[in-house]
XYZ file of C-alpha atoms in Angstrom:
686
model
C 0.000 0.000 0.000
C 1.199 3.585 -0.552
C 3.305 5.264 2.116
C 1.290 8.047 3.783
C 3.749 9.087 6.503
C 4.034 12.825 6.017
C 5.011 15.963 7.928
C 2.488 18.747 8.497
C 1.720 21.145 5.658
C 3.179 24.619 5.712
C -0.334 26.122 5.859
C -3.282 24.754 7.727
C -6.654 23.192 7.025
C -9.207 24.136 9.643
C -9.927 21.403 12.142
C -13.621 22.011 11.505
C -13.562 19.056 9.154
C -12.823 16.818 12.115
C -15.872 17.998 13.999
C -18.675 17.362 11.510
C -20.682 14.223 12.383
C -20.388 11.448 9.817
C -23.298 9.673 8.166
C -24.118 6.062 8.879
C -23.637 3.501 6.117
C -27.353 3.633 5.277
C -27.220 7.403 4.909
C -24.112 7.183 2.743
C -25.534 4.601 0.346
C -26.872 7.053 -2.236
C -24.864 10.192 -1.485
C -22.667 12.214 -3.850
C -18.950 12.581 -3.314
C -17.962 16.218 -3.891
C -14.387 17.181 -4.788
C -12.730 20.318 -3.408
C -9.380 21.826 -4.336
C -7.237 24.241 -2.337
C -4.297 25.819 -4.114
C -4.048 28.754 -1.732
C -3.378 27.277 1.718
C -0.946 24.631 0.446
C 1.361 26.555 -1.898
C 4.209 24.084 -1.533
C 2.173 21.163 -2.838
C 2.067 21.002 -6.658
C -1.516 21.791 -7.615
C -2.549 22.228 -3.997
C -4.602 19.672 -2.081
C -7.868 17.879 -2.723
C -10.597 16.993 -0.252
C -13.769 14.907 -0.576
C -17.040 14.994 1.290
C -20.448 13.336 1.108
C -21.915 15.161 4.108
C -24.203 18.075 3.097
C -23.549 19.879 6.382
C -19.803 19.512 5.958
C -20.054 20.632 2.335
C -22.014 23.735 3.327
C -19.354 24.641 5.877
C -16.506 24.117 3.407
C -18.339 26.120 0.719
C -18.574 29.079 3.091
C -14.823 29.087 3.675
C -14.741 27.932 7.269
C -12.136 25.289 6.333
C -9.925 27.638 4.346
C -9.783 28.288 0.617
C -11.302 24.999 -0.539
C -13.373 25.352 -3.715
C -15.517 22.866 -5.553
C -13.945 21.764 -8.814
C -17.331 20.682 -10.161
C -16.195 17.047 -10.168
C -18.330 14.504 -8.337
C -18.966 10.803 -8.309
C -21.772 8.780 -6.797
C -21.339 6.853 -3.589
C -23.078 3.540 -3.169
C -22.083 -0.086 -3.046
C -21.313 -2.843 -0.548
C -17.875 -1.680 0.609
C -17.318 1.125 3.125
C -14.557 3.617 2.346
C -12.492 4.431 5.421
C -11.749 8.112 5.968
C -8.617 9.254 7.775
C -7.249 12.635 8.742
C -3.883 13.511 10.239
C -3.966 16.739 12.203
C -3.225 20.414 11.871
C -0.193 19.711 13.988
C 1.903 17.604 14.069
C 0.246 16.391 10.844
C -0.113 15.152 8.247
C -2.557 17.953 7.432
C -4.488 15.964 4.850
C -7.246 13.404 4.401
C -6.948 9.911 2.981
C -9.657 7.523 1.768
C -9.331 3.798 1.120
C -11.689 0.935 0.287
C -8.971 -1.712 0.767
C -9.874 -3.552 3.988
C -6.277 -4.491 4.785
C -5.072 -0.937 4.365
C -7.920 0.369 6.503
C -7.212 -2.136 9.270
C -3.460 -1.450 9.190
C -3.886 2.330 9.471
C -6.361 1.968 12.332
C -4.032 -0.452 14.115
C -1.148 2.019 13.828
C -3.221 4.782 15.381
C -2.276 5.732 18.944
C -5.201 6.731 21.173
C -5.341 9.302 22.622
C -3.624 11.087 19.768
C -0.093 12.126 20.743
C 0.787 15.790 20.447
C 4.137 15.249 18.740
C 3.780 12.094 16.644
C 2.323 12.134 13.154
C -0.324 9.548 12.419
C -3.492 8.933 10.447
C -6.606 9.158 12.615
C -9.770 7.332 11.680
C -12.878 9.455 11.111
C -15.066 6.437 10.426
C -16.497 5.619 7.029
C -16.642 8.410 4.481
C -18.971 6.697 1.986
C -19.705 3.331 0.371
C -18.432 2.099 -2.968
C -17.802 -0.984 -5.086
C -14.236 -2.214 -5.249
C -12.685 -2.960 -8.650
C -12.018 -6.553 -9.654
C -8.964 -8.186 -11.182
C -9.125 -8.178 -14.961
C -5.747 -9.646 -15.890
C -2.234 -9.962 -14.542
C -0.599 -7.227 -16.546
C 0.730 -3.722 -16.192
C 3.054 -2.146 -13.716
C 2.809 0.025 -10.650
C 1.316 3.417 -11.413
C -0.073 2.486 -14.827
C -3.688 3.541 -15.476
C -6.189 0.989 -14.269
C -3.661 -0.995 -12.240
C -2.784 -1.627 -8.620
C 0.702 -3.019 -8.258
C 1.017 -5.438 -11.175
C -2.691 -6.312 -11.365
C -5.051 -4.793 -13.939
C -8.400 -3.784 -12.458
C -11.832 -3.244 -13.924
C -15.275 -2.156 -12.759
C -18.541 -4.105 -13.055
C -21.436 -3.050 -15.275
C -23.475 -0.165 -13.913
C -20.444 1.491 -12.347
C -17.767 3.950 -13.420
C -14.096 3.714 -12.594
C -12.738 6.274 -10.122
C -8.992 6.734 -10.476
C -6.487 7.941 -7.935
C -3.404 10.119 -8.274
C -0.816 10.686 -5.546
C 1.134 13.936 -5.135
C 4.471 12.160 -4.719
C 5.231 13.529 -1.284
C 7.051 10.199 -0.916
C 8.426 9.528 -4.425
C 9.249 6.021 -5.586
C 12.918 6.971 -5.408
C 14.827 9.714 -3.666
C 14.142 11.793 -0.559
C 10.739 12.871 0.665
C 9.295 16.044 -0.823
C 8.515 19.024 1.463
C 4.711 18.689 1.450
C 2.053 16.458 2.945
C 0.675 13.455 1.117
C -2.547 14.060 -0.766
C -4.589 12.155 -3.307
C -7.011 13.024 -6.050
C -9.958 10.713 -6.761
C -11.707 11.437 -10.047
C -13.484 9.695 -12.916
C -11.882 11.357 -15.941
C -8.448 10.193 -17.032
C -7.859 13.722 -18.349
C -8.125 15.067 -14.795
C -5.587 12.508 -13.624
C -3.301 13.438 -16.508
C -3.579 17.097 -15.491
C -2.070 16.511 -12.049
C 0.409 13.942 -13.364
C 1.754 16.750 -15.536
C 2.422 18.613 -12.277
C 4.456 15.748 -10.832
C 1.758 13.523 -9.344
C 1.659 9.728 -9.803
C -1.206 7.872 -11.487
C -2.242 5.035 -9.170
C -5.017 3.656 -11.362
C -8.552 2.545 -10.468
C -9.420 2.397 -6.769
C -13.249 2.723 -6.619
C -16.168 1.779 -8.835
C -18.801 4.465 -8.454
C -22.441 4.059 -9.322
C -23.123 5.529 -12.734
C -24.120 9.201 -12.620
C -23.986 12.232 -14.965
C -20.555 13.706 -15.598
C -21.684 17.338 -15.638
C -19.938 19.717 -13.273
C -21.806 20.358 -10.033
C -21.399 23.339 -7.706
C -23.125 24.436 -4.516
C -26.468 26.234 -4.921
C -25.659 29.947 -5.149
C -28.576 30.738 -2.839
C -26.768 29.018 0.042
C -23.741 31.288 -0.436
C -25.414 34.600 -1.248
C -24.675 37.473 1.101
C -21.821 35.776 2.991
C -19.435 38.694 2.666
C -15.939 39.618 3.795
C -17.252 43.119 4.515
C -21.033 42.985 5.087
C -22.889 46.198 4.289
C -24.739 47.902 7.102
C -27.929 48.422 5.098
C -30.223 45.505 6.027
C -31.883 45.730 2.622
C -28.907 43.897 1.134
C -29.164 40.984 3.583
C -25.396 40.686 4.055
C -23.815 38.717 6.889
C -20.259 37.995 7.915
C -18.564 35.606 5.532
C -15.296 34.909 3.770
C -13.616 35.587 0.454
C -13.948 31.860 -0.233
C -17.720 32.144 0.108
C -17.834 35.175 -2.199
C -15.784 33.388 -4.858
C -17.786 30.179 -4.475
C -20.983 32.183 -5.007
C -19.609 33.617 -8.251
C -18.691 30.152 -9.576
C -22.115 28.776 -8.681
C -23.875 31.812 -10.151
C -22.061 31.287 -13.466
C -22.892 27.590 -13.486
C -26.576 28.276 -12.863
C -27.250 31.309 -15.040
C -24.609 31.714 -17.767
C -25.932 30.944 -21.244
C -22.765 29.016 -22.135
C -22.034 27.570 -18.675
C -20.832 24.280 -20.175
C -18.136 26.086 -22.189
C -16.452 27.756 -19.196
C -12.947 26.284 -18.739
C -11.685 25.209 -15.344
C -10.079 28.197 -13.664
C -8.274 28.511 -10.356
C -9.579 31.186 -7.987
C -6.228 31.379 -6.206
C -4.687 34.106 -8.360
C -7.708 36.385 -8.018
C -7.815 38.794 -5.096
C -11.549 39.463 -5.391
C -14.617 37.548 -6.450
C -15.169 40.095 -9.224
C -11.746 39.520 -10.775
C -12.418 35.762 -10.879
C -15.788 36.472 -12.489
C -13.936 38.250 -15.319
C -12.409 34.975 -16.568
C -15.400 32.691 -16.006
C -16.688 32.847 -19.567
C -16.530 30.917 -22.814
C -13.322 31.241 -24.870
C -15.207 30.412 -28.103
C -15.243 32.728 -31.099
C -17.889 33.535 -33.712
C -17.657 32.660 -37.402
C -16.153 36.089 -38.060
C -13.425 35.508 -35.466
C -14.801 37.820 -32.768
C -15.041 36.612 -29.184
C -18.378 34.888 -28.639
C -18.734 36.590 -25.263
C -17.625 40.220 -25.573
C -20.151 41.289 -22.970
C -19.321 39.843 -19.518
C -18.902 42.632 -16.915
C -19.589 43.863 -13.393
C -19.916 47.104 -11.427
C -19.526 47.934 -7.799
C -23.136 48.136 -6.687
C -23.251 51.863 -5.757
C -22.016 52.763 -9.257
C -24.606 50.500 -10.880
C -27.397 51.952 -8.781
C -26.421 55.448 -9.925
C -26.170 54.465 -13.588
C -29.505 52.699 -13.381
C -31.077 56.066 -12.633
C -29.228 57.748 -15.501
C -26.280 59.408 -13.768
C -22.508 59.045 -14.028
C -19.382 60.985 -13.095
C -17.632 63.010 -15.788
C -17.985 66.142 -17.910
C -21.112 65.167 -19.826
C -19.550 64.795 -23.244
C -19.511 61.656 -25.378
C -16.143 61.037 -27.024
C -15.714 59.500 -30.468
C -12.206 58.706 -31.647
C -11.614 58.196 -35.361
C -7.987 57.371 -34.543
C -6.729 56.195 -31.137
C -3.048 56.110 -32.142
C -0.928 59.100 -33.202
C -1.994 61.190 -34.943
C -5.047 60.787 -32.720
C -8.394 62.356 -33.524
C -10.804 62.687 -30.621
C -14.085 64.464 -31.298
C -17.071 65.404 -29.196
C -19.952 63.279 -30.495
C -22.470 65.148 -28.350
C -22.779 66.727 -24.910
C -25.429 66.530 -22.237
C -27.182 69.907 -22.057
C -27.007 70.230 -18.257
C -23.389 69.239 -17.749
C -19.973 70.905 -17.413
C -19.381 70.412 -21.139
C -22.836 71.593 -22.135
C -22.627 74.713 -19.985
C -19.190 75.513 -21.441
C -20.448 75.258 -25.007
C -18.450 72.111 -25.762
C -20.566 70.630 -28.546
C -20.545 68.112 -31.372
C -17.662 68.312 -33.805
C -15.165 69.948 -31.452
C -11.760 68.250 -31.636
C -9.694 67.887 -28.449
C -6.073 68.897 -29.050
C -4.506 68.898 -25.568
C -5.428 67.729 -22.076
C -3.779 69.464 -19.110
C -1.001 70.551 -21.449
C -0.383 67.056 -22.840
C -0.595 66.701 -26.611
C -3.512 64.386 -27.413
C -2.832 64.304 -31.144
C 0.805 63.203 -31.174
C 1.949 63.040 -27.556
C 2.889 60.033 -25.423
C 1.979 61.263 -21.931
C -0.788 58.674 -21.728
C -1.245 58.906 -17.950
C -1.988 62.632 -18.075
C -4.274 62.194 -21.070
C -6.291 59.411 -19.498
C -6.526 61.155 -16.126
C -7.975 64.231 -17.778
C -10.261 62.545 -20.278
C -11.681 60.052 -17.780
C -11.789 61.602 -14.276
C -12.021 59.115 -11.432
C -14.112 61.263 -9.087
C -16.305 64.329 -8.969
C -14.638 67.700 -8.420
C -11.570 67.210 -10.626
C -10.464 70.250 -12.668
C -8.902 69.559 -16.063
C -8.007 71.934 -18.881
C -8.647 71.192 -22.548
C -7.589 72.874 -25.760
C -10.392 72.480 -28.301
C -10.886 73.291 -31.944
C -14.604 73.924 -32.214
C -16.532 72.977 -35.323
C -16.045 75.749 -37.905
C -13.535 77.649 -35.744
C -10.291 78.976 -37.233
C -8.307 78.822 -34.005
C -8.439 76.710 -30.839
C -9.716 77.783 -27.437
C -8.962 76.641 -23.887
C -11.633 75.538 -21.434
C -11.402 74.143 -17.887
C -14.043 71.589 -16.923
C -14.832 70.276 -13.440
C -16.088 66.704 -13.274
C -19.420 66.084 -11.571
C -22.195 63.523 -11.436
C -24.014 64.070 -14.705
C -27.632 63.171 -15.332
C -27.902 61.613 -18.774
C -30.711 62.939 -20.952
C -31.552 59.878 -23.065
C -33.759 61.788 -25.516
C -31.910 64.971 -26.420
C -33.672 66.023 -29.604
C -37.216 65.648 -30.910
C -37.972 67.680 -34.018
C -40.200 67.880 -37.072
C -38.451 68.187 -40.439
C -40.477 69.658 -43.276
C -39.823 68.107 -46.683
C -41.404 68.390 -50.114
C -43.251 65.129 -49.549
C -44.460 65.791 -46.017
C -43.184 66.187 -42.491
C -40.733 63.748 -40.917
C -40.149 63.225 -37.225
C -36.624 62.942 -35.830
C -35.702 61.498 -32.420
C -32.155 61.369 -31.072
C -32.312 58.486 -28.565
C -29.072 57.727 -26.726
C -29.830 55.551 -23.681
C -32.369 52.942 -22.557
C -32.508 54.088 -18.920
C -35.449 54.844 -16.633
C -35.771 58.534 -17.584
C -36.051 57.465 -21.232
C -39.577 56.153 -20.740
C -41.178 59.499 -19.929
C -39.028 61.390 -22.440
C -39.887 59.007 -25.288
C -43.576 59.226 -24.485
C -43.378 63.032 -24.622
C -41.452 62.872 -27.901
C -43.924 60.536 -29.599
C -46.834 62.653 -28.396
C -45.114 65.747 -29.828
C -44.584 64.111 -33.226
C -48.074 62.653 -33.340
C -49.533 66.080 -32.627
C -47.383 67.502 -35.437
C -48.822 64.946 -37.852
C -45.489 63.535 -39.032
C -45.680 60.964 -41.819
C -42.395 59.170 -41.198
C -39.879 58.758 -38.407
C -36.085 58.854 -38.338
C -34.845 57.241 -35.138
C -31.208 58.086 -34.427
C -29.666 55.153 -32.524
C -26.060 55.625 -33.669
C -24.843 56.247 -30.103
C -27.365 54.042 -28.302
C -25.743 50.876 -26.970
C -28.873 49.650 -25.228
C -29.952 49.243 -21.624
C -33.366 48.317 -20.272
C -35.176 45.916 -22.594
C -38.673 46.981 -21.586
C -37.893 50.510 -22.861
C -37.042 49.041 -26.279
C -40.348 47.165 -26.314
C -42.324 50.286 -25.391
C -40.656 52.369 -28.111
C -41.243 49.659 -30.711
C -44.935 49.699 -29.784
C -45.048 53.490 -30.012
C -43.661 53.249 -33.559
C -45.843 50.365 -34.778
C -48.989 50.942 -32.768
C -51.879 48.430 -32.479
C -50.614 46.272 -35.369
C -48.116 44.902 -32.818
C -50.869 43.694 -30.491
C -50.565 40.005 -29.588
C -47.182 39.827 -31.320
C -43.856 38.859 -29.760
C -41.335 41.653 -29.370
C -38.647 39.324 -28.021
C -38.619 35.691 -26.888
C -35.863 34.946 -24.396
C -34.042 31.619 -24.423
C -31.981 30.666 -21.360
C -29.532 27.797 -20.844
C -30.806 24.217 -20.724
C -30.846 24.230 -16.918
C -33.430 26.988 -17.078
C -35.909 25.450 -19.479
C -38.753 26.345 -17.119
C -37.834 30.025 -17.498
C -37.459 29.694 -21.262
C -40.940 28.197 -21.420
C -42.448 30.676 -18.969
C -44.829 33.347 -20.275
C -42.605 35.906 -18.501
C -39.826 35.115 -21.005
C -41.937 36.309 -23.897
C -41.788 40.089 -24.132
C -44.815 41.564 -25.894
C -44.879 45.014 -27.415
C -45.631 46.819 -24.151
C -48.413 49.346 -24.703
C -48.712 50.834 -21.213
C -46.504 52.857 -18.888
C -44.487 51.178 -16.150
C -44.752 53.688 -13.324
C -41.228 52.730 -12.246
C -39.251 55.171 -10.118
C -37.257 57.592 -12.244
C -39.487 57.271 -15.332
C -41.761 60.262 -14.595
C -44.754 58.058 -15.396
C -47.805 56.696 -13.626
C -48.287 52.971 -14.129
C -50.762 51.318 -16.512
C -51.521 54.334 -18.679
C -51.869 53.766 -22.465
C -48.833 54.647 -24.546
C -49.201 56.935 -27.564
C -48.332 55.480 -30.964
C -47.643 56.524 -34.541
C -48.848 53.369 -36.286
C -46.130 53.422 -38.951
C -45.295 50.521 -41.281
C -41.805 51.894 -41.869
C -39.085 53.535 -39.821
C -35.632 54.905 -40.682
C -32.926 54.038 -38.144
C -29.500 55.703 -38.089
C -26.938 53.130 -36.967
C -23.270 52.607 -36.173
C -21.029 50.011 -34.587
C -22.159 51.524 -31.299
C -25.811 50.582 -31.916
C -26.104 47.536 -29.709
C -28.240 45.138 -27.735
C -31.547 46.743 -26.698
C -31.234 49.102 -29.670
C -30.769 46.137 -31.979
C -33.802 44.560 -30.301
C -35.892 47.493 -31.612
C -34.715 46.768 -35.160
C -35.195 43.008 -34.821
C -38.519 43.279 -33.014
C -40.059 45.590 -35.612
C -38.756 43.534 -38.537
C -40.274 40.464 -36.904
C -43.793 41.867 -37.353
C -43.232 43.073 -40.891
C -42.254 46.685 -40.237
C -39.740 47.938 -42.815
C -36.603 49.164 -41.059
C -34.362 51.212 -43.345
C -30.915 51.280 -41.716
C -28.592 54.150 -42.599
C -25.002 54.301 -41.319
C -22.750 51.346 -40.566
C -23.170 47.771 -39.291
C -24.513 47.516 -35.761
C -22.589 45.918 -32.897
C -24.154 42.436 -33.001
C -25.507 41.538 -29.587
C -28.666 39.430 -29.390
C -27.893 38.643 -25.741
C -28.907 40.051 -22.393
C -28.599 40.041 -18.613
C -30.408 40.218 -15.329
C -28.092 42.160 -12.995
C -27.518 40.485 -9.643
C -25.839 41.952 -6.559
C -23.703 40.013 -4.117
C -21.494 41.532 -1.432
C -21.229 44.946 -3.064
C -20.663 43.854 -6.655
C -23.388 43.724 -9.293
C -22.697 41.047 -11.892
C -23.816 40.877 -15.509
C -23.432 37.400 -16.923
C -24.890 36.652 -20.371
C -28.097 34.800 -19.563
C -30.323 34.738 -22.611
C -30.602 35.182 -26.337
C -33.514 37.165 -27.740
C -35.498 36.214 -30.859
C -38.246 38.183 -32.594
C -41.801 37.222 -33.553
C -40.592 34.935 -36.361
C -37.801 33.404 -34.258
C -34.865 35.319 -35.723
C -31.944 35.940 -33.358
C -28.785 35.271 -35.358
C -27.235 38.701 -35.656
C -24.054 38.149 -33.674
C -22.198 40.088 -36.371
C -24.728 42.923 -36.444
C -27.316 44.314 -38.849
C -25.763 45.597 -42.064
C -26.920 49.032 -43.218
C -29.327 49.590 -46.095
C -27.209 52.621 -47.029
C -23.558 52.934 -45.947
C -22.865 56.420 -44.608
C -20.036 57.671 -42.389
C -20.637 59.610 -39.196
C -20.617 63.298 -40.013
C -18.973 65.382 -37.286
C -19.247 68.554 -39.377
C -22.957 68.947 -38.660
C -25.096 68.901 -35.551
C -27.203 65.842 -34.809
C -30.680 66.477 -36.164
C -29.440 68.868 -38.857
C -31.039 67.739 -42.164
C -27.629 68.287 -43.790
C -25.888 65.839 -41.436
C -24.663 62.917 -43.555
C -26.700 60.062 -42.151
C -29.903 62.021 -41.667
C -29.558 63.523 -45.148
C -29.156 60.039 -46.639
C -32.266 58.806 -44.815
C -34.298 61.741 -46.115
C -32.977 61.133 -49.635
C -33.928 57.458 -49.467
C -37.412 58.456 -48.298
C -37.771 60.770 -51.293
C -36.399 58.422 -53.967
C -36.630 54.893 -52.579
C -32.902 54.397 -53.137
C -29.628 55.106 -51.376
C -27.863 58.310 -52.454
C -24.913 57.949 -54.810
C -21.866 56.501 -53.071
C -23.807 54.980 -50.149
C -24.765 51.597 -51.587
C -24.614 48.737 -49.092
C -21.877 46.146 -48.863
C -18.788 45.217 -46.871
C -16.482 46.810 -49.443
C -18.317 50.123 -49.256
C -18.293 50.045 -45.481
C -14.592 49.233 -45.355
C -13.893 52.196 -47.610
C -15.227 54.512 -44.903
C -12.217 53.705 -42.738
C -12.227 52.814 -39.055
C -15.510 53.103 -37.193
C -15.308 55.846 -34.521
C -14.491 54.363 -31.115
C -16.966 55.348 -28.403
C -15.913 55.509 -24.764
C -18.817 54.520 -22.541
C -19.688 52.204 -19.702
C -20.690 48.552 -20.326
C -24.138 49.374 -18.958
C -24.763 51.456 -22.054
C -24.091 48.525 -24.394
C -26.529 45.967 -23.064
C -29.956 44.377 -22.934
C -30.995 44.287 -19.309
C -33.945 42.659 -17.570
C -35.184 44.074 -14.287
C -36.826 41.178 -12.509
C -36.834 43.006 -9.207
C -39.281 45.500 -10.687
C -41.771 42.810 -11.612
C -43.231 42.123 -15.065
C -45.084 44.770 -17.017
C -48.460 44.093 -18.507
C -50.202 44.956 -21.734
C -53.681 46.295 -22.169
């Protein structure tokens, strides 16, 4: 039998594991063996240490971090069978600080016989903790093989009976077959997949072959229910509304891993990842996503993000810290070209007359066009807090010489609907709406805008979504209704599909978004609930687009096209994001994991690479947004008049490439998403 005489580990496993009552054999018969890994508290051991438990109470304690930084790997195997598996533990001191499990009766008897009772304070030994679980022992298949070869024990090949799955064991070579002892405690890994054994063998472990035959069970990864870990925080918040309690970093990280496994659309594509190198739960969340790529070569998941909860709560209500201008860079490397795309009216930039088309030349004396003082440039362009003073040299649109302006950062309220106007043309009046954000204030502002245009008797609508990256999905549904009117009744705006673990949600009526035709009454919307929405009843709409038109904005396009509304797209290809989120807070972080894909009334959802434009037109920074002479708006009006794209704006990838690089927008992830707000409750329709 293997030599398990080992010194204590350099870091300690909590003795809590010794104190949890064990199940009886009857209780253990149908239990699940859960694997844990700890690469943090045992840095000297290659790959850390592994631990196994079938006791739900013990598992709950380990998941919450009371035994150190042990995390579920997702690997399990089923207990059950005629043979008890003996469980041994050394000690925190003098050691060995590790557990060992064996189903070999002779080995179990020998280790128990060697145990001194009461346990001596200065002699290492294995101490029996009773039976850990039951299993079936492998049988001799043939006299072949050699020690350490897969599926062997000594020189005897082993096999498992029908209805069971082989569980293999690897040993961390604390006592190598030759040479001196290594400076770590003995530890073993017990796992079904040979690939998992090979992984630790590559780190210097020894493959010891088949040792158990587990009852057949699914091989999917299994983690603790996130609900059992929620709110167990390193630093609980005082506000009782959050429900925080004292916890550990282990519990916070374990919650994140479970949350991903439960909710993430591509949970089965997430690679194994060690939490050890991540100092926060949020930083581990960053890497817990699929590495797959789309047919065009873009990352499949370009959307995974989080906020600290106070920041999210502010953004949710339409506020953020800064100057109130939206930057668009046509070149981010020297010679750089950074323009103001637009400014919020009631903001430091708006009050200083910093408007669309102005080019930023210097920031706090640093040359933005050709300079290399990146730290100064970034600090000035993107202030970290309110109250920061930074000086800019600008060349305003149409100006012959630059001017200098000092702006003080502040919390800016975003006006999602900046412009609503009626454009008079030879063939009738056309409404124009500049819509930049799907946030709560947008609801009331869009209603007012549609009412204004309806009263003006407009015959067509140009909806400018070039800078609208999305946001709240219900806002998109309401606006789509206000464009289409009653012809959208009883139609699907967006059908949400979740991962296969959430089929009940996919099939729930709540996952089918109608074209909402009433107000929400939500805080921040300036509306009273359940009032009828105004509508235009159009069969066609012109939408101005860019690579920054994303998610909830794309849902407007897709939703309207799904009920037969003609959507004439003028600009460049949209972002390509048929996915969305339900934000969820835990311990001060709000997480946004891709949870669903949205399809329209005819089931179309495959626009991962965006919606191509009907007419290809570059962004025109030489005119104000809403000016009929502005390039994209002018092209839309020309198409309306003639039924064709203006000369030089025909669609196609070649034409779009000829425009050059798409302007880069600098905005928060919140403003490029499709977000559900379950906490608000579902809306209704009339």
